[in-house]
Short mmCIF file of C-alpha atoms and ligand atoms in Angstrom, two decimals:
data_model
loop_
_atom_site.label_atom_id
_atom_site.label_comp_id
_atom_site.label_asym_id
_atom_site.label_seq_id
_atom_site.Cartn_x
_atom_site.Cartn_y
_atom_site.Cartn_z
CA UNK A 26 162.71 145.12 110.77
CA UNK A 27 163.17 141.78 112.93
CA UNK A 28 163.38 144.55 115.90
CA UNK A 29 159.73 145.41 116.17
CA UNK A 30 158.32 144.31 119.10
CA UNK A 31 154.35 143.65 118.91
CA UNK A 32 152.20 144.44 121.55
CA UNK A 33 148.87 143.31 120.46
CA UNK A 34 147.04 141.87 117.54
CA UNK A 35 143.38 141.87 116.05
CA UNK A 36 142.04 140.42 112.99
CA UNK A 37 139.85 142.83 111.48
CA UNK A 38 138.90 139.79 108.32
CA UNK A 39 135.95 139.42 109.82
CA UNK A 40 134.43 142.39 109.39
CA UNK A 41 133.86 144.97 106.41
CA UNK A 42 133.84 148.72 105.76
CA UNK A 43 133.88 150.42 107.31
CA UNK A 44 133.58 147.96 110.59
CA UNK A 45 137.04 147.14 109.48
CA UNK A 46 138.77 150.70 110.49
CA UNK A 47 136.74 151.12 113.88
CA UNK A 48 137.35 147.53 115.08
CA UNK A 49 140.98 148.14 114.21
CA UNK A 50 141.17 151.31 115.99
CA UNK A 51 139.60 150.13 119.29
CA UNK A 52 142.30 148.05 119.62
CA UNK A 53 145.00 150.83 119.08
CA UNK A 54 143.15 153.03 121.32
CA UNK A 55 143.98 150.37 123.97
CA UNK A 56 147.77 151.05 123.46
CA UNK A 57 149.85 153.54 124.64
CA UNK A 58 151.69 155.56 122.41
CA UNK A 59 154.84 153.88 120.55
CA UNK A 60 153.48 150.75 120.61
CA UNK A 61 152.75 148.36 117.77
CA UNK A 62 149.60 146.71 117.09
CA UNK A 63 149.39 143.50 114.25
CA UNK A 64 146.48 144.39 111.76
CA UNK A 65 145.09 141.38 110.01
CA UNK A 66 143.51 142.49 107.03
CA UNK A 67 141.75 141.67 103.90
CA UNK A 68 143.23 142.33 100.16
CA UNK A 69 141.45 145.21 98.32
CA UNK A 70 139.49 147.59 99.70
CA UNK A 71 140.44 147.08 103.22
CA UNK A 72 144.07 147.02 102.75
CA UNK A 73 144.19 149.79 100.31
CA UNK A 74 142.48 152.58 103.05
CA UNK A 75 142.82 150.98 106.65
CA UNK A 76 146.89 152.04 106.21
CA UNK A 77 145.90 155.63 105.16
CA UNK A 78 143.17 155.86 107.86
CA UNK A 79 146.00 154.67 110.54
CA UNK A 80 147.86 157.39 108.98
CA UNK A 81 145.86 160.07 108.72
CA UNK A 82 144.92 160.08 112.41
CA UNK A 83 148.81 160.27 112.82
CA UNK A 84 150.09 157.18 113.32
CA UNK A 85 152.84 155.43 111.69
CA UNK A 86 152.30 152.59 109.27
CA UNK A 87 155.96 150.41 110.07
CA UNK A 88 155.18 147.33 107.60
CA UNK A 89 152.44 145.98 105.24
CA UNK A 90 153.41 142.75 104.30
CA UNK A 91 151.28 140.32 101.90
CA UNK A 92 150.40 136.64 103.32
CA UNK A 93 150.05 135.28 99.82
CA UNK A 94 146.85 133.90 100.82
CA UNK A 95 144.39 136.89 100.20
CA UNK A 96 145.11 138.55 103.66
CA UNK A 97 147.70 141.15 104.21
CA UNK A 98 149.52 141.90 107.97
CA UNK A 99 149.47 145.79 108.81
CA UNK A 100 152.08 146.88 111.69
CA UNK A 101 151.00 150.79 112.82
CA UNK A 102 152.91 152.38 115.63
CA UNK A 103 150.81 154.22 117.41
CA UNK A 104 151.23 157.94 117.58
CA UNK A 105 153.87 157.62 115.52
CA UNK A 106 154.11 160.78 113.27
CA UNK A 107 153.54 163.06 116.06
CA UNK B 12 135.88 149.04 127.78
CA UNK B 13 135.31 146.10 125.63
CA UNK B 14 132.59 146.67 122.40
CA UNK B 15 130.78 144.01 121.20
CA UNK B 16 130.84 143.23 117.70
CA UNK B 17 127.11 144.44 117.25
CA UNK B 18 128.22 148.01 118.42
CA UNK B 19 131.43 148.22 116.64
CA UNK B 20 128.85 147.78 114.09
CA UNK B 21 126.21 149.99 115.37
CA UNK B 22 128.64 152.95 116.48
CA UNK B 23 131.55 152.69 113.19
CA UNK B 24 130.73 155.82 111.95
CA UNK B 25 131.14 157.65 115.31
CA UNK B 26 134.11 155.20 116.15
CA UNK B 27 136.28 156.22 112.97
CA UNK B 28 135.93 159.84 113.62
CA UNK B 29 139.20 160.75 114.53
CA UNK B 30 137.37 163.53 117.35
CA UNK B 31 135.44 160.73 118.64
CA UNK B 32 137.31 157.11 118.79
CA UNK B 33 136.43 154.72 120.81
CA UNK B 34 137.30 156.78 123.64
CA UNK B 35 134.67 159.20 122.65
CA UNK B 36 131.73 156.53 122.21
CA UNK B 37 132.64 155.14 125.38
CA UNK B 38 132.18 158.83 127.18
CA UNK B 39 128.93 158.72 125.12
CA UNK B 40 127.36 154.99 126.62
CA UNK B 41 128.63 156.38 130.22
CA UNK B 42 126.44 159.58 129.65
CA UNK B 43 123.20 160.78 131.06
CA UNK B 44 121.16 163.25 129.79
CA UNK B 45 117.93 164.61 130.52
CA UNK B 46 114.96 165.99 128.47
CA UNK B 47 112.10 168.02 129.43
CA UNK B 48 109.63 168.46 126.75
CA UNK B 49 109.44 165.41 124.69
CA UNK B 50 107.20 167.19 121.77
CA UNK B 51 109.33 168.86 118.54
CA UNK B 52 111.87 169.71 119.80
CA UNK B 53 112.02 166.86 122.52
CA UNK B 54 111.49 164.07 119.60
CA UNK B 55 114.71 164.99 117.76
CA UNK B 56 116.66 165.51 120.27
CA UNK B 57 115.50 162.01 122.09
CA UNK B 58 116.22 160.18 118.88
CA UNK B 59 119.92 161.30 117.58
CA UNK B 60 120.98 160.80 121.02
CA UNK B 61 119.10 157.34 121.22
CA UNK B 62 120.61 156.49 118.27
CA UNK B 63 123.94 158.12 119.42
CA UNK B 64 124.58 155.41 122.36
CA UNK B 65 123.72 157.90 124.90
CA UNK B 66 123.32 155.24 127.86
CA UNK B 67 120.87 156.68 129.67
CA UNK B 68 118.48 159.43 128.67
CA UNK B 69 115.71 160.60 130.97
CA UNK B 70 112.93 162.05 129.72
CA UNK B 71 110.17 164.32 131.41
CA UNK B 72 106.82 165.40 130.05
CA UNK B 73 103.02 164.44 131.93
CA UNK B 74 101.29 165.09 128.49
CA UNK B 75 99.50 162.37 125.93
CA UNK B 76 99.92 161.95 122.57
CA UNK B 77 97.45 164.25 120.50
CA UNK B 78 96.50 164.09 116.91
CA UNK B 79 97.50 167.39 116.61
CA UNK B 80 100.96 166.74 117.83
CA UNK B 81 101.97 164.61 115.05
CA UNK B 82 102.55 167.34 112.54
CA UNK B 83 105.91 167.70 114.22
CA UNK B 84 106.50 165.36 117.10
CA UNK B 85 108.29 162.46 115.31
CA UNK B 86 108.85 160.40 118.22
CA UNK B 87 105.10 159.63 118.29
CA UNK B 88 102.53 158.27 116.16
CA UNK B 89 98.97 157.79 115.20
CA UNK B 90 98.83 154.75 117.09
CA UNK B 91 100.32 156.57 120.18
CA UNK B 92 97.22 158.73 120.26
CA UNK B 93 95.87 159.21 124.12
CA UNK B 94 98.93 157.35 125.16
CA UNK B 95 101.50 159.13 127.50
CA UNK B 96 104.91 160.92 125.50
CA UNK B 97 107.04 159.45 127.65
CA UNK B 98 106.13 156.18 126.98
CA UNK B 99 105.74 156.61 123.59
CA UNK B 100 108.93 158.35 123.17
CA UNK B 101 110.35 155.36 124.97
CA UNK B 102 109.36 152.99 122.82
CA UNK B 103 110.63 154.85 120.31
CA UNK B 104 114.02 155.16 121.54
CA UNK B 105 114.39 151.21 123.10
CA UNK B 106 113.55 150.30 119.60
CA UNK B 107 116.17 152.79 118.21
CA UNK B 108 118.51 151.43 120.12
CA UNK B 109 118.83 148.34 122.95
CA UNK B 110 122.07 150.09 124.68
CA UNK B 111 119.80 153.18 125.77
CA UNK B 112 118.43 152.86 129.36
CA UNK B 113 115.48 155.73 129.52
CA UNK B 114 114.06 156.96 132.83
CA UNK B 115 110.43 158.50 132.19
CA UNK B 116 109.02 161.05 133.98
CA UNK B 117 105.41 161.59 133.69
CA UNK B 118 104.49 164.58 135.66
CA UNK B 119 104.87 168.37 135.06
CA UNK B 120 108.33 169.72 135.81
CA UNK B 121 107.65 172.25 139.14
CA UNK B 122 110.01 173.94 141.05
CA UNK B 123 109.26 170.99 144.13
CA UNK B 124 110.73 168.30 141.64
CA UNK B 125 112.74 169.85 139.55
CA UNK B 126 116.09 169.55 141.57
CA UNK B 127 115.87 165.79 142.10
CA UNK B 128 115.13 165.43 138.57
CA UNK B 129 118.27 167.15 137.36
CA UNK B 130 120.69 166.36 139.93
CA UNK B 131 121.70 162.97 138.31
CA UNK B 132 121.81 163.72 134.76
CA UNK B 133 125.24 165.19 133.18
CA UNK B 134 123.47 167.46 130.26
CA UNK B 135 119.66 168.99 130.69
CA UNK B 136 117.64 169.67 127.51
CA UNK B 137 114.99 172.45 127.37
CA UNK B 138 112.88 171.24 125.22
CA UNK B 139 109.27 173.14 126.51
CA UNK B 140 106.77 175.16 124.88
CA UNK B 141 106.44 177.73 127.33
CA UNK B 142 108.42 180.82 129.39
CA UNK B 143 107.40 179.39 132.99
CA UNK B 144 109.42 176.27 132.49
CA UNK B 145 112.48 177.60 130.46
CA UNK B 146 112.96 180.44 133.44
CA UNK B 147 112.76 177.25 135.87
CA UNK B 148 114.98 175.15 134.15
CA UNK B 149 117.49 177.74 133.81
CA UNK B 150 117.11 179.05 137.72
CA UNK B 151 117.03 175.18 138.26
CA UNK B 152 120.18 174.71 135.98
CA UNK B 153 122.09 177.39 137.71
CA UNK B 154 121.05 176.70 141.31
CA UNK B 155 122.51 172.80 140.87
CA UNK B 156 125.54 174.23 138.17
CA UNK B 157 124.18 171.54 135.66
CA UNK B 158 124.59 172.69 131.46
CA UNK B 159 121.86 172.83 129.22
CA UNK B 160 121.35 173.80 125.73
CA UNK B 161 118.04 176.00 125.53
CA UNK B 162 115.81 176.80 122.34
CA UNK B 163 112.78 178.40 121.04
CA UNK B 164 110.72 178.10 118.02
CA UNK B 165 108.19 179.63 116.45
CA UNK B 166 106.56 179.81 112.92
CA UNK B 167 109.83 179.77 110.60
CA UNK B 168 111.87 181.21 113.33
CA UNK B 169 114.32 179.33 115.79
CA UNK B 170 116.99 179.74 118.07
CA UNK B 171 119.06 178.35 120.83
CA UNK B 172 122.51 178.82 123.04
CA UNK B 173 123.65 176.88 126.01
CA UNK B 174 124.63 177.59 129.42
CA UNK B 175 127.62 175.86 131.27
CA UNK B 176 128.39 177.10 134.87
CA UNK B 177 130.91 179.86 134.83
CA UNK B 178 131.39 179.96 131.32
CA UNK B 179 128.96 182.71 129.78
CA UNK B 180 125.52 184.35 130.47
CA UNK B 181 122.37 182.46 131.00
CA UNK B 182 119.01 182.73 130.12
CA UNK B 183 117.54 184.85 132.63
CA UNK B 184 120.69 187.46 131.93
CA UNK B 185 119.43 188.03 128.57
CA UNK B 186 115.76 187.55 128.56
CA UNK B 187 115.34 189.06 132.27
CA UNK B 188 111.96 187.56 132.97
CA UNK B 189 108.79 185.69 131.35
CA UNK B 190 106.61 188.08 129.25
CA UNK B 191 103.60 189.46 130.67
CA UNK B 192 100.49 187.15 129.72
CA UNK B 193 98.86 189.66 127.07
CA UNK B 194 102.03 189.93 125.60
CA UNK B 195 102.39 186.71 123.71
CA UNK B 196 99.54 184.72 122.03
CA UNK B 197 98.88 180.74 123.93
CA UNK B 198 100.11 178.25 122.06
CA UNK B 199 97.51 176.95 119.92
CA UNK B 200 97.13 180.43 118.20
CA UNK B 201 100.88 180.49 116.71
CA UNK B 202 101.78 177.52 114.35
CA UNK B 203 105.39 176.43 113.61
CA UNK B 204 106.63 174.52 110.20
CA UNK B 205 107.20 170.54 111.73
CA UNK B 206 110.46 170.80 110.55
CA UNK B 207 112.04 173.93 112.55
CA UNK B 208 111.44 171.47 115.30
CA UNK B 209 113.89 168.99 112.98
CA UNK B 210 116.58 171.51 112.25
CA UNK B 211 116.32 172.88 115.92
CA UNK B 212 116.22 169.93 117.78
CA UNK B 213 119.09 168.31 116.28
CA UNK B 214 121.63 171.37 117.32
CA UNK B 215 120.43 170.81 120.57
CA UNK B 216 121.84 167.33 120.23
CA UNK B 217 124.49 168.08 118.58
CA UNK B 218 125.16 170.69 121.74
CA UNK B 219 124.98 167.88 124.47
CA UNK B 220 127.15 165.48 122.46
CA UNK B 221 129.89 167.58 121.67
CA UNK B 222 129.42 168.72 125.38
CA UNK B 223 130.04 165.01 126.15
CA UNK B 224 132.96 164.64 124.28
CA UNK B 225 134.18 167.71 125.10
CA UNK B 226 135.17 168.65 121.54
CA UNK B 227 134.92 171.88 119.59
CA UNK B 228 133.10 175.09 120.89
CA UNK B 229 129.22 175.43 122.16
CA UNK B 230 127.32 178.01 122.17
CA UNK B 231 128.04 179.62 125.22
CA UNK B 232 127.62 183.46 125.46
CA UNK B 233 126.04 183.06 121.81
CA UNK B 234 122.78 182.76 120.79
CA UNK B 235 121.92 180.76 117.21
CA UNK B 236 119.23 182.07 115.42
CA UNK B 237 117.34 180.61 112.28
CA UNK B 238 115.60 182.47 109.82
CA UNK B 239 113.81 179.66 107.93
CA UNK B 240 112.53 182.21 105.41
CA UNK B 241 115.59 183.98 104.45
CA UNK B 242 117.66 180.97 105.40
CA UNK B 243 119.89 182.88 107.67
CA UNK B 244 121.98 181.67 110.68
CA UNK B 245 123.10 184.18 112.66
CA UNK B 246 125.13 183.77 115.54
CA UNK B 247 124.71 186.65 117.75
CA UNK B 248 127.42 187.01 120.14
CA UNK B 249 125.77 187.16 124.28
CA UNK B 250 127.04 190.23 126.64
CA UNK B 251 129.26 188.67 129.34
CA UNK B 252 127.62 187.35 132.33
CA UNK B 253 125.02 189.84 134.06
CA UNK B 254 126.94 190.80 137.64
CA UNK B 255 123.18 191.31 138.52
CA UNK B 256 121.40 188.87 137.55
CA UNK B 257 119.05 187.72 139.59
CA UNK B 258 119.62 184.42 139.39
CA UNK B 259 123.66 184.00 138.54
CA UNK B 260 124.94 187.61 139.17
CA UNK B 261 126.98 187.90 142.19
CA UNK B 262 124.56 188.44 144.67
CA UNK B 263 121.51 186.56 143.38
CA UNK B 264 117.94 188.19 144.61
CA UNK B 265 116.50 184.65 143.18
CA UNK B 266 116.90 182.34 146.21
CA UNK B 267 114.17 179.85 145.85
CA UNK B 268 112.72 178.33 141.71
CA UNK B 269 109.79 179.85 140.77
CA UNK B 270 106.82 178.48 139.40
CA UNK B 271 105.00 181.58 137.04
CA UNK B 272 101.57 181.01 135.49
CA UNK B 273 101.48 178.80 132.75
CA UNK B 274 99.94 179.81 129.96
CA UNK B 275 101.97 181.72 128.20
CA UNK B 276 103.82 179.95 124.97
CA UNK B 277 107.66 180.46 124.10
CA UNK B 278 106.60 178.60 120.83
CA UNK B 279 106.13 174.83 120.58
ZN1 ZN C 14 122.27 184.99 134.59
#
């Protein structure tokens, strides 16, 4: 998974539900498709439906991985599934 | 286009839509629309599109506020008595919403203004109480090829469809001309339930925003009617496009907007 190449990041921490989806998704909307944005995200709520949002508006969730410090990092491909 | 955090905040719920995105609330702030008639129906449709990030909404009406107007005009108030709509509408949309710029109008809609006013908005609203205007604003409409969503209401009785050049009939191909005065009681005489203006109103809105977006289908060639009573919807499906009529039929006999005699009342 070292092969992923990121090509933007936004910390959605700050915000909360569901702030936390559209702030995340104005910044994939700035990609093109097949590229990767970096989701920083929150443990709990966020984490548990920001992935199945990305998802269900068909893009591809590549990695979740958990910071150990109450934040997780989200890597969606955009467009992905189509 | 960048959002600041206050609308991420303010617009979420449009932004997580997966038919509207930030794509879609960005086609929203860029839009203009106009309404003429800011009474019930007017007040609705002013508000959810204030509230909507519409960026700039004109709207056009030379009445005042009147205590009678307030059993159904929600954009106004008992303080707003004696004060112009538009400006009380404005205030109600500016506090509503800070991203709204509103252009205000304060004059009767005429067929010598009429063009200008229309010619720099992307959606027009009928929102009138009488036949004279909603035959000028559809001649008007299709003269300039500008959409609008009209609508009617009366007692527990509403309806509306919308017009978009070259896509279906419009007004004057299925309602021909304005009634003969004798044949419709003024205003004042026939009441309507506040709320029809609510439930009315707000398709309207909904009919210019998904017009903005350009998602789903509007009603053109249909005509919505409500049956408050019965608590039908119908959707009647328009005849194509009238090849004769007289104002977008091939060869239209309508050349200049007309002006009729206003005092007879398509409802409120
Ligand atoms: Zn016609």
């Amino acid at each position: 998974m070292s092969d992923i190449i990121i090509n933007d990041e936004v910390d959605i921490t700050d915000v909360m539900c569901p702030v936390t989806f559209a702030k995340a998704k104005v910044a994939l909307e700035e990609l093109e498709d097949g590229q990767v944005l970096s989701v920083l995200l929150n443990a709990g709520e966020p984490v548990r439906n920001v992935p199945r949002s990305m998802e269900y508006e068909g893009n591809q969730v590549l990695k979740l991985t958990d910071n150990q410090d109450g934040t997780f990092t989200l890597l969606v491909k955009k467009g992905g599934t189509k | 286009m960048a959002f600041s955090n206050e609308q991420l905040e303010r617009y979420a719920r449009h932004i997580v839509l997966k038919d509207v995105g930030a794509k879609g609330q960005e086609k929203l702030l860029n839009a203009k629309v106009l309404i003429i008639g800011v009474g019930g129906l007017g007040s609705p449709v002013a508000m959810y599109l204030a509230a909507a990030g519409i960026g700039t909404i004109g709207i056009a009406d030379a009445d005042v506020v009147d205590l009678s107007n307030l059993q159904r005009q929600i954009a106004h108030n008992t303080e707003k008595i004696g004060t112009a709509k538009v400006e009380s509408a404005k205030e109600t949309i500016n506090r509503m919403n800070p991203d709204v710029t509103v252009h205000t109008y304060q004059t009767l809609v005429t067929k010598d203004n009429i063009l200008d006013f229309i010619q720099d908005y992307d959606f027009i609203i009928d929102g009138t109480d009488n036949f004279s205007s909603k035959f000028l604003i559809n001649d008007a409409c299709v003269m300039a090829k500008k959409p609008f969503c009209h609508a009617g209401i009366l007692g527990f009785q509403g309806q509306l469809m919308t017009y978009v050049p070259g896509e279906g009939p419009c007004y004057r191909c299925i309602f021909h001309n304005p009634p003969k005065k004798d044949e419709v009681p003024t205003c004042k005489q026939v009441g309507v339930i506040g709320a029809m203006c609510g439930v009315i109103g707000s398709l309207q809105a909904m009919e210019a925003i998904k017009y903005i977006l350009g998602v789903g289908e509007l009603l053109t060639g249909y005509l919505l009617t409500y049956d408050a009573l019965t608590m039908e919807f119908r959707k009647v499906k328009l005849p194509k496009r009238v090849a004769n009529c007289a104002i977008c039929g091939d060869h239209p006999t309508i050349t200049e907007l007309i002006d009729y005699e206003q005092s007879e009342c398509a409802g409120v």
